[in-house]
Coordinates of C-alpha atoms and ligand atoms in Angstrom, one line a residue:
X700 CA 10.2 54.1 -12.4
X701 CA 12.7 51.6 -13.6
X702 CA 13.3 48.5 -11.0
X703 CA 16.9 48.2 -9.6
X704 CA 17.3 45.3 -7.5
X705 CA 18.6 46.4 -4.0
X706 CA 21.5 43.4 -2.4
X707 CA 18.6 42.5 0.0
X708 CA 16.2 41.8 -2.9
X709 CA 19.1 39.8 -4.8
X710 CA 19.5 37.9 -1.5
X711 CA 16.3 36.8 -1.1
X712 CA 15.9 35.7 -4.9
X713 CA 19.0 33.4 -4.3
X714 CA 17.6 31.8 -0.8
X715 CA 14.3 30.9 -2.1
X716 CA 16.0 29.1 -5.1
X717 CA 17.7 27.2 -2.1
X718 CA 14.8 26.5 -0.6
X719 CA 13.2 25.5 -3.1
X720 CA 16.2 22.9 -4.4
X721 CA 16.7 21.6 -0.6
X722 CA 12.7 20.6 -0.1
X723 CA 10.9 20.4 -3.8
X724 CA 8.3 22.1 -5.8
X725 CA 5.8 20.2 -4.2
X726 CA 7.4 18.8 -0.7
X727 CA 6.5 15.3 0.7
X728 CA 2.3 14.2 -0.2
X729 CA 0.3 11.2 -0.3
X730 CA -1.9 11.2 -2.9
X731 CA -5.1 9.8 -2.0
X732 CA -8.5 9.0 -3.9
X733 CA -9.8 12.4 -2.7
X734 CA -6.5 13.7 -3.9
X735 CA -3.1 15.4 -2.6
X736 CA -2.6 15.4 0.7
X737 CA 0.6 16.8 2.8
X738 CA 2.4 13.7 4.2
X739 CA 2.1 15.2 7.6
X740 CA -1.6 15.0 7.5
X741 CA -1.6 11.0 6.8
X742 CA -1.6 10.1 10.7
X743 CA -2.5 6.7 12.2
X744 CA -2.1 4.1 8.9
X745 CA -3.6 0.8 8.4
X746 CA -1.4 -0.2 4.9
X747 CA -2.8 -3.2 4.1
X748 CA -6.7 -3.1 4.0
X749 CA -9.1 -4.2 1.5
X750 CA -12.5 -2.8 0.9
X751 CA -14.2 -4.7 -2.1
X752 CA -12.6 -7.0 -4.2
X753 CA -14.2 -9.6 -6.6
X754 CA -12.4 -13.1 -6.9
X755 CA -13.9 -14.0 -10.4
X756 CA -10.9 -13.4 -12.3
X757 CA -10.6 -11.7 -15.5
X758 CA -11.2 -14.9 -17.8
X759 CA -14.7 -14.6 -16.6
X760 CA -17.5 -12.3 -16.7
X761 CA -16.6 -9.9 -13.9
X762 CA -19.4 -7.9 -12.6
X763 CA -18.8 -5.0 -11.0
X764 CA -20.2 -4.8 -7.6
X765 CA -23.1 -2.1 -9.1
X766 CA -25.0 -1.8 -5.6
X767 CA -23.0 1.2 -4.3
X768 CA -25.5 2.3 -1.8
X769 CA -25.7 -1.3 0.0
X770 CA -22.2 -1.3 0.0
X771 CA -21.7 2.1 1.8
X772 CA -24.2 1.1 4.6
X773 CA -22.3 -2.1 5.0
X774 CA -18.6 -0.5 5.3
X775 CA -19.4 3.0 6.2
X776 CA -20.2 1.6 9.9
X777 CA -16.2 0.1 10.2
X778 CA -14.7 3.1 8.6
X779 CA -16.5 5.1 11.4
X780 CA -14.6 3.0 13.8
X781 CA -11.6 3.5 12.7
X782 CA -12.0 6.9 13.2
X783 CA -12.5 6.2 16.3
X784 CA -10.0 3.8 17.1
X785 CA -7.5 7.1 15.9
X786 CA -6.6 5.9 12.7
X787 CA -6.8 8.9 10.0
X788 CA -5.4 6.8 6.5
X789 CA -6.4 3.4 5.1
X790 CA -4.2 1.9 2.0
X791 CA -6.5 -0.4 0.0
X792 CA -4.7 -2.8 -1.4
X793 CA -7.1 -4.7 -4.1
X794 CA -5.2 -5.1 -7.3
X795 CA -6.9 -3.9 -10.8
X796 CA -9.2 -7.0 -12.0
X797 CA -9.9 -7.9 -8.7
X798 CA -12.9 -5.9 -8.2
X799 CA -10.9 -2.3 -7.3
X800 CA -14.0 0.4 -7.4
X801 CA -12.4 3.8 -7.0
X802 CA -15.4 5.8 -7.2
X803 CA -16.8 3.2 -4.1
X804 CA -13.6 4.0 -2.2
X805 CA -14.0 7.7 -3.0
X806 CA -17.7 7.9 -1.5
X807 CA -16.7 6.1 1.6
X808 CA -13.4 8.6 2.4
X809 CA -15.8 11.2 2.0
X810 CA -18.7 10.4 3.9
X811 CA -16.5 8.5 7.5
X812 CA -13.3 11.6 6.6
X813 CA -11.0 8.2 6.4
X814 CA -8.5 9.5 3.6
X815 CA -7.9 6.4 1.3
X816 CA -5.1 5.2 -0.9
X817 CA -5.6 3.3 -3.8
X818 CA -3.0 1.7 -6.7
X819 CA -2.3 0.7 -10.2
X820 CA -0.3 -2.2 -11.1
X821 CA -1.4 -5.7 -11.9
X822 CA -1.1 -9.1 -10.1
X823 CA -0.1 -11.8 -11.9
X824 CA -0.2 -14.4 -8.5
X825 CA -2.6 -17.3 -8.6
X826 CA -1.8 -18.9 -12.2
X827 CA -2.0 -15.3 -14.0
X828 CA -6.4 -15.4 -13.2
X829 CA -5.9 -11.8 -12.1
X830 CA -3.9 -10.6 -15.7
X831 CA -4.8 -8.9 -18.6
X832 CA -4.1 -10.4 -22.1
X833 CA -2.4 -7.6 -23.1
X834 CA 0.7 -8.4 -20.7
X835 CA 1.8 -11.3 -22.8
X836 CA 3.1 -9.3 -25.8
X837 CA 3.6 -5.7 -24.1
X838 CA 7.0 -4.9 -23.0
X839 CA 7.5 -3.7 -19.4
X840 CA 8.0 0.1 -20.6
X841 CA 4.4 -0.2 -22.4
X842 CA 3.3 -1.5 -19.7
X843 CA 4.8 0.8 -17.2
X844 CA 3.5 3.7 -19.7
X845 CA -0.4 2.6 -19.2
X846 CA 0.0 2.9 -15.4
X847 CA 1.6 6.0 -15.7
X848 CA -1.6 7.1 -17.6
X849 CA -3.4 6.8 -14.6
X850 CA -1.1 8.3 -12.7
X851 CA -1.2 11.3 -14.5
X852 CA -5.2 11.3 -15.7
X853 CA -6.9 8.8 -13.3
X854 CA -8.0 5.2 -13.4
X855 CA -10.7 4.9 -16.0
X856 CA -12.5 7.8 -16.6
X857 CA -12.7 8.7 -12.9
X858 CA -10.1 11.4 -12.4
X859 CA -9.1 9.4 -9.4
X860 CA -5.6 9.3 -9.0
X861 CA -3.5 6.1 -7.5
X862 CA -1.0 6.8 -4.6
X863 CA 1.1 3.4 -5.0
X864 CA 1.7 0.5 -6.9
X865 CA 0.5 -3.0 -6.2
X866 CA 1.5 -6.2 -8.0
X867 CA 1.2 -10.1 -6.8
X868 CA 4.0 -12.3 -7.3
X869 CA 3.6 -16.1 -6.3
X870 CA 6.8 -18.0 -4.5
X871 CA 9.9 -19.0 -5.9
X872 CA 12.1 -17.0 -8.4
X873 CA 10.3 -14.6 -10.6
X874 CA 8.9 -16.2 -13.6
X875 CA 9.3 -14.4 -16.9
X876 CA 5.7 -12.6 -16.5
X877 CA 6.4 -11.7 -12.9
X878 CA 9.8 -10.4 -14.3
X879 CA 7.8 -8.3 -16.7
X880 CA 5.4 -6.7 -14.3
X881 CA 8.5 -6.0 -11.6
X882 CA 10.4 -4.1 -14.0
X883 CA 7.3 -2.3 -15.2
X884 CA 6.8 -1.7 -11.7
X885 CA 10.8 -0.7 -11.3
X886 CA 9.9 2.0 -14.1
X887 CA 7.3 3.7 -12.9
X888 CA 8.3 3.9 -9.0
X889 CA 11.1 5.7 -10.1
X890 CA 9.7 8.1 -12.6
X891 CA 6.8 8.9 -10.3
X892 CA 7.9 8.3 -6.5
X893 CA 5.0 5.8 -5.9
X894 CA 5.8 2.7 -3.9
X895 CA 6.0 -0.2 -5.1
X896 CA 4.1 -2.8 -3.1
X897 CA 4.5 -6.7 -4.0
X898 CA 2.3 -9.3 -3.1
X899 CA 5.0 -12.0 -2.3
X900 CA 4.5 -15.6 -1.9
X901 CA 7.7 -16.4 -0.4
X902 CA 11.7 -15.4 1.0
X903 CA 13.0 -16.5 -2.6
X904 CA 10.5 -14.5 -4.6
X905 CA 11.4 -11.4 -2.3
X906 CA 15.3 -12.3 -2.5
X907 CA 14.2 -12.1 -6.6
X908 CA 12.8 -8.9 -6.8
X909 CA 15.5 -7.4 -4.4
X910 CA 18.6 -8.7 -6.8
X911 CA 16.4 -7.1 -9.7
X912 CA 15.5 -3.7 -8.0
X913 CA 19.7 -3.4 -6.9
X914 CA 20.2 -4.1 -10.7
X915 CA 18.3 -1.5 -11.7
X916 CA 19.4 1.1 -9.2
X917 CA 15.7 1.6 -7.3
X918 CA 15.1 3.0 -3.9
X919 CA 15.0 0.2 -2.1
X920 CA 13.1 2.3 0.6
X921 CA 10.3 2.5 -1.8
X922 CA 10.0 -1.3 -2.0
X923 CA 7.5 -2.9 0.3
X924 CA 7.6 -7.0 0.6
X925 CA 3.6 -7.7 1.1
X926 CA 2.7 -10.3 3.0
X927 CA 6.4 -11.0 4.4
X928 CA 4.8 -13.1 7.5
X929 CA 4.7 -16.2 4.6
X930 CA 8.9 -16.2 5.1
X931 CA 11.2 -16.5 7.8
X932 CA 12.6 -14.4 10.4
X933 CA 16.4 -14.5 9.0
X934 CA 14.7 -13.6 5.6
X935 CA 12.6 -10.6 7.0
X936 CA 16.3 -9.0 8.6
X937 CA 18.1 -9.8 6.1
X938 CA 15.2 -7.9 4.1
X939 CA 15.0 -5.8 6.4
X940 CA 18.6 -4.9 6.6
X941 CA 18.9 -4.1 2.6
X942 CA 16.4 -1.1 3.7
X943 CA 13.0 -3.1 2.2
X944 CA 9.7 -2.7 4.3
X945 CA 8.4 -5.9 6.2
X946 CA 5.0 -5.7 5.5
X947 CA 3.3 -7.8 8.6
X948 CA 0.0 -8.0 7.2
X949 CA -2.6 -10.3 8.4
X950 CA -2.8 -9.6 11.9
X951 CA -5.7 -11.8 13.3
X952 CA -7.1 -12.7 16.6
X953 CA -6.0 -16.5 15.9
X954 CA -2.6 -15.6 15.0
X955 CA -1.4 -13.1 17.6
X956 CA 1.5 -15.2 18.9
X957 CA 2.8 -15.6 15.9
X958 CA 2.7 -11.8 14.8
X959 CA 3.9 -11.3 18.0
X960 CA 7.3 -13.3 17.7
X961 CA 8.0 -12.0 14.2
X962 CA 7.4 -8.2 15.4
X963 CA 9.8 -9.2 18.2
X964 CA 12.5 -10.6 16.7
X965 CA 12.4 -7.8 13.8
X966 CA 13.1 -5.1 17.6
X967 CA 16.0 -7.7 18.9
X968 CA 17.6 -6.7 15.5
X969 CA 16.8 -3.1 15.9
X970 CA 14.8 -3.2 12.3
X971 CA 11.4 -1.5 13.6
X972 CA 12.1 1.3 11.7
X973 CA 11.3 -1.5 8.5
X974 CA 8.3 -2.4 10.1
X975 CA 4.8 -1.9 8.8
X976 CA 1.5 -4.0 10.3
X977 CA -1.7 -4.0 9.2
X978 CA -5.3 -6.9 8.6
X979 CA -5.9 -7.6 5.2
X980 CA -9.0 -7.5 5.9
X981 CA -12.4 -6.2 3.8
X982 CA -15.3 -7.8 2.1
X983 CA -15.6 -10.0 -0.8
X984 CA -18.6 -10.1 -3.4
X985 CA -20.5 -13.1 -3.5
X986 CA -22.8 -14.4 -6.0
X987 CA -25.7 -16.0 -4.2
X988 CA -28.9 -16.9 -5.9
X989 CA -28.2 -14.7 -8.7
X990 CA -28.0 -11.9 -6.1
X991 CA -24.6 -9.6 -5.4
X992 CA -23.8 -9.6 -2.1
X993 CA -20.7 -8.8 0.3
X994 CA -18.9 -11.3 2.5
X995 CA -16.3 -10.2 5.2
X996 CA -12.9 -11.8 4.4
X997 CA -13.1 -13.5 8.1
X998 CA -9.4 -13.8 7.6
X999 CA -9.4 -14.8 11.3
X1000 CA -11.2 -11.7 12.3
X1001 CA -14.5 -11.5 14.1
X1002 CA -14.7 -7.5 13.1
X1003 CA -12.6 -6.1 10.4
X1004 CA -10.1 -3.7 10.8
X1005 CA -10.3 -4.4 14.4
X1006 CA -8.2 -6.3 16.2
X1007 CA -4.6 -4.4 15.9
X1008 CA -6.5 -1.9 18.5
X1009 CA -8.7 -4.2 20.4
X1010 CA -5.6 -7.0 21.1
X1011 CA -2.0 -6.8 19.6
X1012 CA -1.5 -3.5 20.9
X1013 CA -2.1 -4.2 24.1
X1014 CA 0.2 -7.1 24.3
X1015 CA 2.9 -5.0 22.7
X1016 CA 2.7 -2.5 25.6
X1017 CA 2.7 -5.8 28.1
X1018 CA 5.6 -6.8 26.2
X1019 CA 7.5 -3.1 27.3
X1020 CA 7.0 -1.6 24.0
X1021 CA 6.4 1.9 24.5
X1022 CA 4.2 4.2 23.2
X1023 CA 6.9 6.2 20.5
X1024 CA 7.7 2.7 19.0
X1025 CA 4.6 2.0 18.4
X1026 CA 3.9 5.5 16.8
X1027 CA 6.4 4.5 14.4
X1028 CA 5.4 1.8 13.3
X1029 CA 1.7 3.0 12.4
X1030 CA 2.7 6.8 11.9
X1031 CA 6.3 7.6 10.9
X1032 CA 6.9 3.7 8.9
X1033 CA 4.2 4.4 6.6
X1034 CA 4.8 8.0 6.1
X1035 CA 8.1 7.0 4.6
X1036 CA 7.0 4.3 3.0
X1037 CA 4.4 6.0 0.9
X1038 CA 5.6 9.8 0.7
X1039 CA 6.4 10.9 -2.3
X1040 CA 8.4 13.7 -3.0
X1041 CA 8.5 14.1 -6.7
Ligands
ZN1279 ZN1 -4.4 -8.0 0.6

């Protein structure tokens, strides 16, 4: 029997086309090492967190922290909590050449149910230690065409795909370098729809890379100043403001007044909906007696991960924040700052 479409049939042809145009093939996802995952299901978010990095630079022999095992017992413990604490999504922030271990950060997402997000980029902060040769006489679109390599196939030969990009900048106006890696950064943010995070040294490096990004016609919702507690409060609204995230990021038990006043002054201007918090916190390898081992950052932290939970939150509730604000900041903020819907 020949098929003749009926009106209805016709009808419903044309409103799934609609659909499909007003939310996407693939509608809003993180993607984390485990894979995609529905931007709904990301939760409570820590988005600035480190699990291993390795300090040794890339002009010397870097070992790979090999002892995976020793590792997992170490971390696995802290992951746990977090579970508890209610967090469901940790962003880990460690730049390529700084000891990154995807397959590490894999193993630990599935054994604690913590989904993880990892990156590609490069950080050319601290006197270019971090960088690889090769960024001297690539142009930024080479450049920007390795990361999307792993973007598409995995870092390595892993199959483990990043969910965000992460450079380091140092302070001041962008050097030529820095300039490189931004727009290379610029590039692939907006082929892919992967954030662009920037380790920032100071207001004039951020005010930099925002004069570049408007120049170049990015989202500027997909920009996310790391580390802005090392600028000012006009800076962070003025930031703020343009539509860039504030990335608050080494909340630590000797610090909370200070965190305190910045998150403050970022409400009086009506800008939490910028706002994003998190430790920097994690575990650093250490060479001792020829042995490998792992060092907590101590970044002012007794425990790592922990003290967002265990103290600032509870003096943001004395303050009269209420419980919606601070869902926002740790649920809807991060959401939008790391959904992609491409
Ligand atoms: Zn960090």
């Amino acid at each position: 029997m020949k098929f003749i479409p009926s009106r209805i049939t016709i009808l419903l042809f044309y409103m799934g086309c609609f659909c499909q145009f007003l939310y996407g093939q693939d509608s809003n996802y993180i993607m984390t090492v485990k894979g995609k995952l529905a931007v709904e299901e990301m939760g409570k978010t820590l988005v600035h967190e480190h699990i291993v990095t390795n300090f040794e630079g890339t002009r010397n022999p870097n070992q790979p922290f090999k002892d995976q095992e020793k590792a997992i017992n170490l971390i696995l413990p802290h992951l746990n909590n977090l579970k508890t604490l209610g967090y469901t999504t940790l962003v880990e922030c460690t730049p390529s050449h700084i000891g990154k271990n995807v397959e590490l950060l894999q193993q630990l997402s599935e054994r604690s149910g913590i989904n993880i997000i990892t990156n590609t980029g490069y950080y050319a902060a601290v006197d270019k230690k971090y960088l690889p040769e090769s960024v001297y006489s690539l142009s930024p679109q080479s450049i920007a065409a390795t990361w999307l390599k792993e973007w598409e196939q995995g870092i390595s030969a892993t199959g483990i795909r990043p969910g965000f990009i992460k450079l380091g900048v140092g302070k001041g106006e962008l050097d030529s370098i820095e300039q490189k890696i931004f727009k290379a950064g610029l590039l692939l943010g907006s082929t892919t729809g992967m954030a662009l995070a920037v380790h920032t040294g100071d207001g004039i490096s951020i005010k930099s890379q925002y004069r570049l990004a408007k120049k170049n016609n990015f989202d500027l919702n997909k920009l996310i100043w790391v580390h802005a507690q090392n600028g000012k409060n006009e800076e962070r609204i003025e930031m703020a403001r343009e539509g860039i995230w504030i990335s608050l990021d080494g909340v630590s038990e000797t610090r909370i007044e200070e965190y305190l006043n910045m998150i403050v002054a970022l409400h009086d201007k009506s800008l939490l909906s910028r706002l994003l918090l998190s430790h920097d916190d994690g575990w650093s390898v250490e060479y001792t007696e020829g042995d490998l081992t792992l060092k907590p950052f101590e970044n002012g932290n007794s425990t790592p991960y922990n003290t967002i939970s265990e103290i600032l939150l509870k003096r943001l509730y004395e303050q009269g924040f209420s419980k919606e604000q601070i869902d926002l900041i740790f649920v809807e903020n991060p959401k939008e700052a790391l959904g992609i819907s491409k």
